[in-house]
Structure formats: C-alpha cells, structure tokens
PDB file of C-alpha atoms in Angstrom:
ATOM      1  CA  UNK L   1       0.000   0.000   0.000  1.00  0.00           C
ATOM      2  CA  UNK L   2       1.274   3.486  -0.853  1.00  0.00           C
ATOM      3  CA  UNK L   3       2.136   5.586   2.163  1.00  0.00           C
ATOM      4  CA  UNK L   4      -0.378   8.318   3.002  1.00  0.00           C
ATOM      5  CA  UNK L   5       1.957  11.304   3.149  1.00  0.00           C
ATOM      6  CA  UNK L   6      -0.839  13.609   4.353  1.00  0.00           C
ATOM      7  CA  UNK L   7      -2.168  11.542   7.248  1.00  0.00           C
ATOM      8  CA  UNK L   8      -0.890  14.266   9.571  1.00  0.00           C
ATOM      9  CA  UNK L   9      -0.553  17.989   9.063  1.00  0.00           C
ATOM     10  CA  UNK L  10      -4.144  18.725   8.073  1.00  0.00           C
ATOM     11  CA  UNK L  11      -3.939  22.177   9.637  1.00  0.00           C
ATOM     12  CA  UNK L  12      -0.985  23.195   7.493  1.00  0.00           C
ATOM     13  CA  UNK L  13      -2.562  21.628   4.436  1.00  0.00           C
ATOM     14  CA  UNK L  14      -5.799  23.581   4.956  1.00  0.00           C
ATOM     15  CA  UNK L  15      -3.930  26.816   5.592  1.00  0.00           C
ATOM     16  CA  UNK L  16      -1.345  26.698   2.825  1.00  0.00           C
ATOM     17  CA  UNK L  17      -2.610  24.653  -0.118  1.00  0.00           C
ATOM     18  CA  UNK L  18      -4.182  26.779  -2.872  1.00  0.00           C
ATOM     19  CA  UNK L  19      -7.913  26.623  -3.494  1.00  0.00           C
ATOM     20  CA  UNK L  20      -9.211  25.698  -6.914  1.00  0.00           C
ATOM     21  CA  UNK L  21     -10.771  28.368  -9.148  1.00  0.00           C
ATOM     22  CA  UNK L  22     -14.557  28.624  -9.361  1.00  0.00           C
ATOM     23  CA  UNK L  23     -14.297  27.801 -13.067  1.00  0.00           C
ATOM     24  CA  UNK L  24     -13.171  24.264 -12.222  1.00  0.00           C
ATOM     25  CA  UNK L  25     -16.340  23.524 -10.258  1.00  0.00           C
ATOM     26  CA  UNK L  26     -18.465  24.890 -13.086  1.00  0.00           C
ATOM     27  CA  UNK L  27     -16.577  22.837 -15.687  1.00  0.00           C
ATOM     28  CA  UNK L  28     -16.956  19.616 -13.698  1.00  0.00           C
ATOM     29  CA  UNK L  29     -20.671  20.280 -13.268  1.00  0.00           C
ATOM     30  CA  UNK L  30     -20.966  20.891 -17.002  1.00  0.00           C
ATOM     31  CA  UNK L  31     -19.582  17.472 -17.943  1.00  0.00           C
ATOM     32  CA  UNK L  32     -21.598  15.542 -15.338  1.00  0.00           C
ATOM     33  CA  UNK L  33     -24.869  13.970 -16.547  1.00  0.00           C
ATOM     34  CA  UNK L  34     -26.776  15.348 -13.564  1.00  0.00           C
ATOM     35  CA  UNK L  35     -26.100  17.529 -10.543  1.00  0.00           C
ATOM     36  CA  UNK L  36     -27.294  15.147  -7.867  1.00  0.00           C
ATOM     37  CA  UNK L  37     -24.360  13.578  -5.994  1.00  0.00           C
ATOM     38  CA  UNK L  38     -20.635  14.136  -6.397  1.00  0.00           C
ATOM     39  CA  UNK L  39     -18.026  12.049  -4.583  1.00  0.00           C
ATOM     40  CA  UNK L  40     -14.627  13.648  -3.977  1.00  0.00           C
ATOM     41  CA  UNK L  41     -12.088  10.912  -3.228  1.00  0.00           C
ATOM     42  CA  UNK L  42      -8.904  11.741  -1.335  1.00  0.00           C
ATOM     43  CA  UNK L  43     -10.579  15.016  -0.460  1.00  0.00           C
ATOM     44  CA  UNK L  44      -8.006  16.107   2.120  1.00  0.00           C
ATOM     45  CA  UNK L  45      -9.239  19.256   3.809  1.00  0.00           C
ATOM     46  CA  UNK L  46     -11.877  19.883   1.158  1.00  0.00           C
ATOM     47  CA  UNK L  47     -10.225  22.242  -1.334  1.00  0.00           C
ATOM     48  CA  UNK L  48     -12.356  20.845  -4.148  1.00  0.00           C
ATOM     49  CA  UNK L  49     -15.199  19.375  -2.101  1.00  0.00           C
ATOM     50  CA  UNK L  50     -16.659  22.706  -1.065  1.00  0.00           C
ATOM     51  CA  UNK L  51     -16.425  23.996  -4.619  1.00  0.00           C
ATOM     52  CA  UNK L  52     -18.477  21.062  -5.884  1.00  0.00           C
ATOM     53  CA  UNK L  53     -21.153  21.856  -3.295  1.00  0.00           C
ATOM     54  CA  UNK L  54     -21.938  25.032  -5.227  1.00  0.00           C
ATOM     55  CA  UNK L  55     -23.137  22.886  -8.140  1.00  0.00           C
ATOM     56  CA  UNK L  56     -24.311  19.543  -6.722  1.00  0.00           C
ATOM     57  CA  UNK L  57     -27.145  18.793  -4.318  1.00  0.00           C
ATOM     58  CA  UNK L  58     -24.998  16.454  -2.243  1.00  0.00           C
ATOM     59  CA  UNK L  59     -21.227  16.049  -2.056  1.00  0.00           C
ATOM     60  CA  UNK L  60     -19.412  13.278  -0.215  1.00  0.00           C
ATOM     61  CA  UNK L  61     -15.776  13.907   0.643  1.00  0.00           C
ATOM     62  CA  UNK L  62     -13.792  10.738   1.372  1.00  0.00           C
ATOM     63  CA  UNK L  63     -10.301  10.627   2.869  1.00  0.00           C
ATOM     64  CA  UNK L  64      -8.237   8.093   4.857  1.00  0.00           C
ATOM     65  CA  UNK L  65      -6.646  10.805   7.011  1.00  0.00           C
ATOM     66  CA  UNK L  66      -8.506  11.625  10.204  1.00  0.00           C
ATOM     67  CA  UNK L  67      -6.423  14.760  10.700  1.00  0.00           C
ATOM     68  CA  UNK L  68      -7.216  15.940   7.177  1.00  0.00           C
ATOM     69  CA  UNK L  69     -10.952  15.476   7.755  1.00  0.00           C
ATOM     70  CA  UNK L  70     -10.755  17.222  11.130  1.00  0.00           C
ATOM     71  CA  UNK L  71      -9.555  20.350   9.324  1.00  0.00           C
ATOM     72  CA  UNK L  72     -11.978  20.125   6.392  1.00  0.00           C
ATOM     73  CA  UNK L  73     -14.080  23.230   5.922  1.00  0.00           C
ATOM     74  CA  UNK L  74     -17.794  22.530   6.467  1.00  0.00           C
ATOM     75  CA  UNK L  75     -20.147  23.426   3.642  1.00  0.00           C
ATOM     76  CA  UNK L  76     -23.838  23.063   3.024  1.00  0.00           C
ATOM     77  CA  UNK L  77     -24.696  19.747   1.406  1.00  0.00           C
ATOM     78  CA  UNK L  78     -21.276  18.226   2.163  1.00  0.00           C
ATOM     79  CA  UNK L  79     -20.641  15.092   4.218  1.00  0.00           C
ATOM     80  CA  UNK L  80     -17.066  14.135   5.032  1.00  0.00           C
ATOM     81  CA  UNK L  81     -16.457  10.452   5.685  1.00  0.00           C
ATOM     82  CA  UNK L  82     -13.420   8.380   6.578  1.00  0.00           C
ATOM     83  CA  UNK L  83     -12.520   5.832   3.921  1.00  0.00           C
ATOM     84  CA  UNK L  84     -10.117   4.830   1.212  1.00  0.00           C
ATOM     85  CA  UNK L  85     -10.198   5.062  -2.554  1.00  0.00           C
ATOM     86  CA  UNK L  86      -9.991   1.283  -2.707  1.00  0.00           C
ATOM     87  CA  UNK L  87     -13.032   0.724  -0.446  1.00  0.00           C
ATOM     88  CA  UNK L  88     -15.347   3.696  -0.839  1.00  0.00           C
ATOM     89  CA  UNK L  89     -18.045   4.067   1.827  1.00  0.00           C
ATOM     90  CA  UNK L  90     -20.640   5.082  -0.792  1.00  0.00           C
ATOM     91  CA  UNK L  91     -23.761   3.204  -1.935  1.00  0.00           C
ATOM     92  CA  UNK L  92     -23.921   1.522  -5.344  1.00  0.00           C
ATOM     93  CA  UNK L  93     -25.104   3.658  -8.261  1.00  0.00           C
ATOM     94  CA  UNK L  94     -25.052   6.869  -6.260  1.00  0.00           C
ATOM     95  CA  UNK L  95     -22.568   9.209  -7.917  1.00  0.00           C
ATOM     96  CA  UNK L  96     -23.088  11.425 -10.952  1.00  0.00           C
ATOM     97  CA  UNK L  97     -19.506  12.661 -10.644  1.00  0.00           C
ATOM     98  CA  UNK L  98     -16.447  11.074  -9.024  1.00  0.00           C
ATOM     99  CA  UNK L  99     -13.400  13.278  -8.544  1.00  0.00           C
ATOM    100  CA  UNK L 100      -9.886  12.830  -7.213  1.00  0.00           C
ATOM    101  CA  UNK L 101      -7.986  16.097  -6.914  1.00  0.00           C
ATOM    102  CA  UNK L 102      -4.196  15.925  -6.508  1.00  0.00           C
ATOM    103  CA  UNK L 103      -4.723  12.432  -5.113  1.00  0.00           C
ATOM    104  CA  UNK L 104      -5.096   9.725  -7.782  1.00  0.00           C
ATOM    105  CA  UNK L 105      -1.340   9.133  -8.042  1.00  0.00           C
ATOM    106  CA  UNK L 106      -1.447   7.749  -4.486  1.00  0.00           C
ATOM    107  CA  UNK L 107      -4.226   5.229  -5.219  1.00  0.00           C
ATOM    108  CA  UNK L 108      -4.222   1.580  -6.157  1.00  0.00           C
ATOM    109  CA  UNK L 109      -5.808   2.558  -9.456  1.00  0.00           C
ATOM    110  CA  UNK L 110      -7.370  -0.784 -10.498  1.00  0.00           C
ATOM    111  CA  UNK L 111      -9.071  -1.081  -7.107  1.00  0.00           C
ATOM    112  CA  UNK L 112     -10.167   2.545  -7.206  1.00  0.00           C
ATOM    113  CA  UNK L 113     -11.580   2.219 -10.702  1.00  0.00           C
ATOM    114  CA  UNK L 114     -13.576  -0.842  -9.600  1.00  0.00           C
ATOM    115  CA  UNK L 115     -15.030   1.190  -6.758  1.00  0.00           C
ATOM    116  CA  UNK L 116     -15.731   4.184  -8.982  1.00  0.00           C
ATOM    117  CA  UNK L 117     -17.674   2.003 -11.421  1.00  0.00           C
ATOM    118  CA  UNK L 118     -19.622   0.478  -8.533  1.00  0.00           C
ATOM    119  CA  UNK L 119     -20.804   3.804  -7.135  1.00  0.00           C
ATOM    120  CA  UNK L 120     -21.451   5.381 -10.545  1.00  0.00           C
ATOM    121  CA  UNK L 121     -24.942   6.317 -11.683  1.00  0.00           C
ATOM    122  CA  UNK L 122     -25.697   5.910 -15.419  1.00  0.00           C
ATOM    123  CA  UNK L 123     -23.522   8.221 -17.489  1.00  0.00           C
ATOM    124  CA  UNK L 124     -21.404   9.257 -14.496  1.00  0.00           C
ATOM    125  CA  UNK L 125     -18.080  10.983 -15.095  1.00  0.00           C
ATOM    126  CA  UNK L 126     -14.762  10.317 -13.403  1.00  0.00           C
ATOM    127  CA  UNK L 127     -12.361  13.272 -13.251  1.00  0.00           C
ATOM    128  CA  UNK L 128      -8.746  12.986 -12.121  1.00  0.00           C
ATOM    129  CA  UNK L 129      -7.463  16.469 -11.366  1.00  0.00           C
ATOM    130  CA  UNK L 130      -3.902  17.562 -10.767  1.00  0.00           C
ATOM    131  CA  UNK L 131      -1.994  20.786 -10.700  1.00  0.00           C
ATOM    132  CA  UNK L 132       1.559  20.681 -11.884  1.00  0.00           C
ATOM    133  CA  UNK L 133       4.806  22.275 -10.802  1.00  0.00           C
ATOM    134  CA  UNK L 134       4.206  25.791  -9.554  1.00  0.00           C
ATOM    135  CA  UNK L 135       5.404  28.587 -11.831  1.00  0.00           C
ATOM    136  CA  UNK L 136       7.006  31.629 -10.187  1.00  0.00           C
ATOM    137  CA  UNK L 137       8.034  35.043 -11.461  1.00  0.00           C
ATOM    138  CA  UNK L 138      11.098  35.252 -13.753  1.00  0.00           C
ATOM    139  CA  UNK L 139      13.363  36.754 -11.086  1.00  0.00           C
ATOM    140  CA  UNK L 140      12.709  33.773  -8.796  1.00  0.00           C
ATOM    141  CA  UNK L 141      12.490  31.043 -11.417  1.00  0.00           C
ATOM    142  CA  UNK L 142      16.066  29.857 -11.864  1.00  0.00           C
ATOM    143  CA  UNK L 143      16.681  29.350  -8.133  1.00  0.00           C
ATOM    144  CA  UNK L 144      13.297  27.675  -7.671  1.00  0.00           C
ATOM    145  CA  UNK L 145      13.884  25.237 -10.509  1.00  0.00           C
ATOM    146  CA  UNK L 146      17.241  24.237  -9.031  1.00  0.00           C
ATOM    147  CA  UNK L 147      15.543  23.640  -5.688  1.00  0.00           C
ATOM    148  CA  UNK L 148      12.667  21.685  -7.203  1.00  0.00           C
ATOM    149  CA  UNK L 149      14.506  19.457  -9.675  1.00  0.00           C
ATOM    150  CA  UNK L 150      17.939  19.015  -8.102  1.00  0.00           C
ATOM    151  CA  UNK L 151      17.785  19.708  -4.379  1.00  0.00           C
ATOM    152  CA  UNK L 152      14.379  18.540  -3.142  1.00  0.00           C
ATOM    153  CA  UNK L 153      13.802  16.403  -6.237  1.00  0.00           C
ATOM    154  CA  UNK L 154      15.437  13.222  -4.876  1.00  0.00           C
ATOM    155  CA  UNK L 155      13.032  13.260  -1.929  1.00  0.00           C
ATOM    156  CA  UNK L 156       9.831  13.133  -3.968  1.00  0.00           C
ATOM    157  CA  UNK L 157       7.988   9.806  -3.867  1.00  0.00           C
ATOM    158  CA  UNK L 158       8.011   8.143  -7.306  1.00  0.00           C
ATOM    159  CA  UNK L 159       4.278   8.838  -7.706  1.00  0.00           C
ATOM    160  CA  UNK L 160       5.074  12.535  -8.066  1.00  0.00           C
ATOM    161  CA  UNK L 161       6.231  11.895 -11.612  1.00  0.00           C
ATOM    162  CA  UNK L 162       2.615  11.322 -12.640  1.00  0.00           C
ATOM    163  CA  UNK L 163       1.753  14.850 -11.474  1.00  0.00           C
ATOM    164  CA  UNK L 164       4.728  16.377 -13.269  1.00  0.00           C
ATOM    165  CA  UNK L 165       3.518  14.876 -16.554  1.00  0.00           C
ATOM    166  CA  UNK L 166      -0.051  16.079 -15.997  1.00  0.00           C
ATOM    167  CA  UNK L 167      -1.326  12.503 -15.519  1.00  0.00           C
ATOM    168  CA  UNK L 168      -0.459  11.870 -19.146  1.00  0.00           C
ATOM    169  CA  UNK L 169       1.088   8.507 -18.227  1.00  0.00           C
ATOM    170  CA  UNK L 170      -1.550   7.383 -15.754  1.00  0.00           C
ATOM    171  CA  UNK L 171      -3.689   4.392 -16.658  1.00  0.00           C
ATOM    172  CA  UNK L 172      -7.116   5.738 -17.623  1.00  0.00           C
ATOM    173  CA  UNK L 173      -9.310   3.129 -19.383  1.00  0.00           C
ATOM    174  CA  UNK L 174     -12.347   5.319 -20.006  1.00  0.00           C
ATOM    175  CA  UNK L 175     -13.765   7.207 -23.011  1.00  0.00           C
ATOM    176  CA  UNK L 176     -12.331  10.677 -22.610  1.00  0.00           C
ATOM    177  CA  UNK L 177     -14.426  13.770 -22.016  1.00  0.00           C
ATOM    178  CA  UNK L 178     -12.772  17.071 -23.032  1.00  0.00           C
ATOM    179  CA  UNK L 179     -12.336  19.696 -20.333  1.00  0.00           C
ATOM    180  CA  UNK L 180     -11.334  23.351 -20.717  1.00  0.00           C
ATOM    181  CA  UNK L 181      -7.770  24.376 -19.845  1.00  0.00           C
ATOM    182  CA  UNK L 182      -7.605  26.041 -16.441  1.00  0.00           C
ATOM    183  CA  UNK L 183      -5.045  27.232 -13.913  1.00  0.00           C
ATOM    184  CA  UNK L 184      -4.760  28.327 -10.299  1.00  0.00           C
ATOM    185  CA  UNK L 185      -3.431  31.849  -9.911  1.00  0.00           C
ATOM    186  CA  UNK L 186      -2.452  33.465  -6.634  1.00  0.00           C
ATOM    187  CA  UNK L 187      -0.584  36.557  -5.491  1.00  0.00           C
ATOM    188  CA  UNK L 188       1.267  35.568  -2.309  1.00  0.00           C
ATOM    189  CA  UNK L 189       3.644  37.141   0.182  1.00  0.00           C
ATOM    190  CA  UNK L 190       6.769  35.230   1.137  1.00  0.00           C
ATOM    191  CA  UNK L 191       5.361  33.430   4.188  1.00  0.00           C
ATOM    192  CA  UNK L 192       2.408  32.074   2.205  1.00  0.00           C
ATOM    193  CA  UNK L 193       4.700  30.616  -0.448  1.00  0.00           C
ATOM    194  CA  UNK L 194       7.019  29.061   2.124  1.00  0.00           C
ATOM    195  CA  UNK L 195       4.001  27.669   3.956  1.00  0.00           C
ATOM    196  CA  UNK L 196       2.905  25.983   0.738  1.00  0.00           C
ATOM    197  CA  UNK L 197       6.344  24.431   0.250  1.00  0.00           C
ATOM    198  CA  UNK L 198       6.091  23.052   3.775  1.00  0.00           C
ATOM    199  CA  UNK L 199       3.096  20.916   2.751  1.00  0.00           C
ATOM    200  CA  UNK L 200       5.096  18.994   0.132  1.00  0.00           C
ATOM    201  CA  UNK L 201       5.628  15.297   0.738  1.00  0.00           C
ATOM    202  CA  UNK L 202       9.225  15.763  -0.487  1.00  0.00           C
ATOM    203  CA  UNK L 203       9.912  18.376   2.192  1.00  0.00           C
ATOM    204  CA  UNK L 204       8.497  16.069   4.856  1.00  0.00           C
ATOM    205  CA  UNK L 205      10.529  13.166   3.503  1.00  0.00           C
ATOM    206  CA  UNK L 206      13.701  15.258   3.498  1.00  0.00           C
ATOM    207  CA  UNK L 207      13.136  16.310   7.110  1.00  0.00           C
ATOM    208  CA  UNK L 208      12.470  12.737   8.205  1.00  0.00           C
ATOM    209  CA  UNK L 209      15.698  11.714   6.469  1.00  0.00           C
ATOM    210  CA  UNK L 210      17.719  14.319   8.375  1.00  0.00           C
ATOM    211  CA  UNK L 211      17.956  16.734   5.438  1.00  0.00           C
ATOM    212  CA  UNK L 212      15.738  19.596   6.551  1.00  0.00           C
ATOM    213  CA  UNK L 213      18.632  21.896   5.656  1.00  0.00           C
ATOM    214  CA  UNK L 214      17.571  21.574   2.006  1.00  0.00           C
ATOM    215  CA  UNK L 215      14.485  23.722   2.585  1.00  0.00           C
ATOM    216  CA  UNK L 216      16.284  26.045   5.000  1.00  0.00           C
ATOM    217  CA  UNK L 217      18.985  26.862   2.453  1.00  0.00           C
ATOM    218  CA  UNK L 218      16.449  27.487  -0.267  1.00  0.00           C
ATOM    219  CA  UNK L 219      14.286  29.598   2.067  1.00  0.00           C
ATOM    220  CA  UNK L 220      17.292  31.785   2.877  1.00  0.00           C
ATOM    221  CA  UNK L 221      18.063  32.338  -0.808  1.00  0.00           C
ATOM    222  CA  UNK L 222      14.404  32.943  -1.612  1.00  0.00           C
ATOM    223  CA  UNK L 223      14.034  35.480   1.193  1.00  0.00           C
ATOM    224  CA  UNK L 224      16.958  37.467  -0.188  1.00  0.00           C
ATOM    225  CA  UNK L 225      15.586  37.378  -3.731  1.00  0.00           C
ATOM    226  CA  UNK L 226      11.991  38.107  -2.740  1.00  0.00           C
ATOM    227  CA  UNK L 227      12.610  41.580  -1.355  1.00  0.00           C
ATOM    228  CA  UNK L 228      10.131  42.931   1.177  1.00  0.00           C
ATOM    229  CA  UNK L 229       8.522  39.777   2.676  1.00  0.00           C
ATOM    230  CA  UNK L 230       5.057  41.311   2.568  1.00  0.00           C
ATOM    231  CA  UNK L 231       5.383  41.968  -1.162  1.00  0.00           C
ATOM    232  CA  UNK L 232       2.972  39.793  -3.118  1.00  0.00           C
ATOM    233  CA  UNK L 233       4.323  37.842  -6.052  1.00  0.00           C
ATOM    234  CA  UNK L 234       2.409  35.908  -8.695  1.00  0.00           C
ATOM    235  CA  UNK L 235       2.384  32.115  -8.556  1.00  0.00           C
ATOM    236  CA  UNK L 236       0.587  29.878 -11.062  1.00  0.00           C
ATOM    237  CA  UNK L 237      -0.239  26.170 -11.180  1.00  0.00           C
ATOM    238  CA  UNK L 238      -1.483  24.662 -14.471  1.00  0.00           C
ATOM    239  CA  UNK L 239      -4.479  22.383 -13.891  1.00  0.00           C
ATOM    240  CA  UNK L 240      -4.837  19.092 -15.722  1.00  0.00           C
ATOM    241  CA  UNK L 241      -8.124  17.177 -15.799  1.00  0.00           C
ATOM    242  CA  UNK L 242      -8.454  13.684 -17.239  1.00  0.00           C
ATOM    243  CA  UNK L 243     -12.161  12.972 -17.438  1.00  0.00           C
ATOM    244  CA  UNK L 244     -14.090  10.023 -18.806  1.00  0.00           C
ATOM    245  CA  UNK L 245     -17.401   8.165 -18.711  1.00  0.00           C
ATOM    246  CA  UNK L 246     -17.436   5.415 -16.125  1.00  0.00           C
ATOM    247  CA  UNK L 247     -19.922   3.247 -18.014  1.00  0.00           C
ATOM    248  CA  UNK L 248     -17.678   2.847 -21.056  1.00  0.00           C
ATOM    249  CA  UNK L 249     -14.263   1.398 -21.893  1.00  0.00           C
ATOM    250  CA  UNK L 250     -11.739   3.067 -24.140  1.00  0.00           C
ATOM    251  CA  UNK L 251     -10.540   1.027 -27.092  1.00  0.00           C
TER     252      UNK L 251
END
C-alpha cells in the first residue's frame, strides 16, 4: 500500500494549499450527466469538495486521514467520511460525478476504478485532477527550478512523476471527455509561499531523512531574492483534468 503522506498535518494543508478556481467547479458540473451527488475521493481538507457543493445537491468527501478530515471546511450539502479510494463508503449507483484532486497518483488505481464504477450512476463521469509544478516570477524562477529538480527532487515519492507529466502517463481506461484548460493563480507574500512548500511530501521526507537543511537553504536564498517579505508575487499552477465516462471502456 502506498504511504499516506498527508495523514498528519491537516492544519498546514488547509492553511497553505491553494484553493481551486470557481471555473473548475463549473466545468466539472458541465460534464456531469446530472447535478445530484458528487463524490470527492482523497478530499483532504476539502479544497475541491466545497467547490463542488456550489453545483451539486450532495457532495461526499472521502479521505483516509482523520487529521485531514478534522480540518476540512464545512459546507452546506457536504458530508465528510473516513474511507479509502480502494473501499469507498458510498452506496452503489449513487454518484453522478467522481473526482480525485491531486490524489489519484497515491491510489491503487485498479481497485479505485472498480469502486468508482460500482458507485457510478448511469452516465457518471470520473475526473482525475492535478496541478503541476508551480510557476514563479522570472526573477525567482532559476533558483526555484534548481531547488525543485535538483535539491528537493530526490526526496519526492516516485508517484510525483505522474503529477509532473499532468497525468499523461496514468492508466485511464475510459472514453475521454474534453475539459477546458484552467489554472490556479495566486498573489502571495513570502510566508504564504514558504508555507505551501512546507506541505510537500518531499519536504516532509527530506526532514524525516535528516535533510531539513535543504528547505532552509532554499528559504534563505528565496528570502533574499523576494525583497520585502510582505510583497505579493504571482504564482501559477497549471491544472490538468483527465475525465471520462465510467460506463464505457476506451478502445
């Protein structure tokens, strides 16, 4: 079983991970056959779950991390439940939309797909959502890329590669549904950006391996390059969505 890197630290995850744009919720609702029930698998602290609640009558957020669920933001029409992608606590034929946001690369995909088919209502859509490597302003880019690819890079779990390629190489045996290109855009001060870096599984892995100096050295360089810490700088994450109909098989 793949390690759950986010079993702890739900407070930091809720505070520092970027929210998804409203356009993503609208696009997912557009491709769903109905707007009855959506199931958000590996929901974490609910970054996508609450967004889906603006479009669906009922949303079920599922996550194996108790600490993540404890920090999930409540929303009308949302139920958060403890469970895994491989054994979803959802009734058969219930879901019009099944999502996994920044989570599918941690799943046992064949088991998850079996569960997704089981809970799917007729015509239901499965959407695997990821956001790729963050893009920073030109003056910060060269140092960030050295940190990401060379310094913290060796500490990423192998599953991270699937995110870096936009899930292009992930097994996805469903008839594809096209989705509009989207991105997450934020304007952050220094502490917000460093807080986000602190949620990375690679940073946690480095610290557990006795290499927390990797982030400290980068943070020192970044602080010098950033200028006034309260100055907001633009950060962008490209969003990738692989969507398909659960009641069909790709050929």
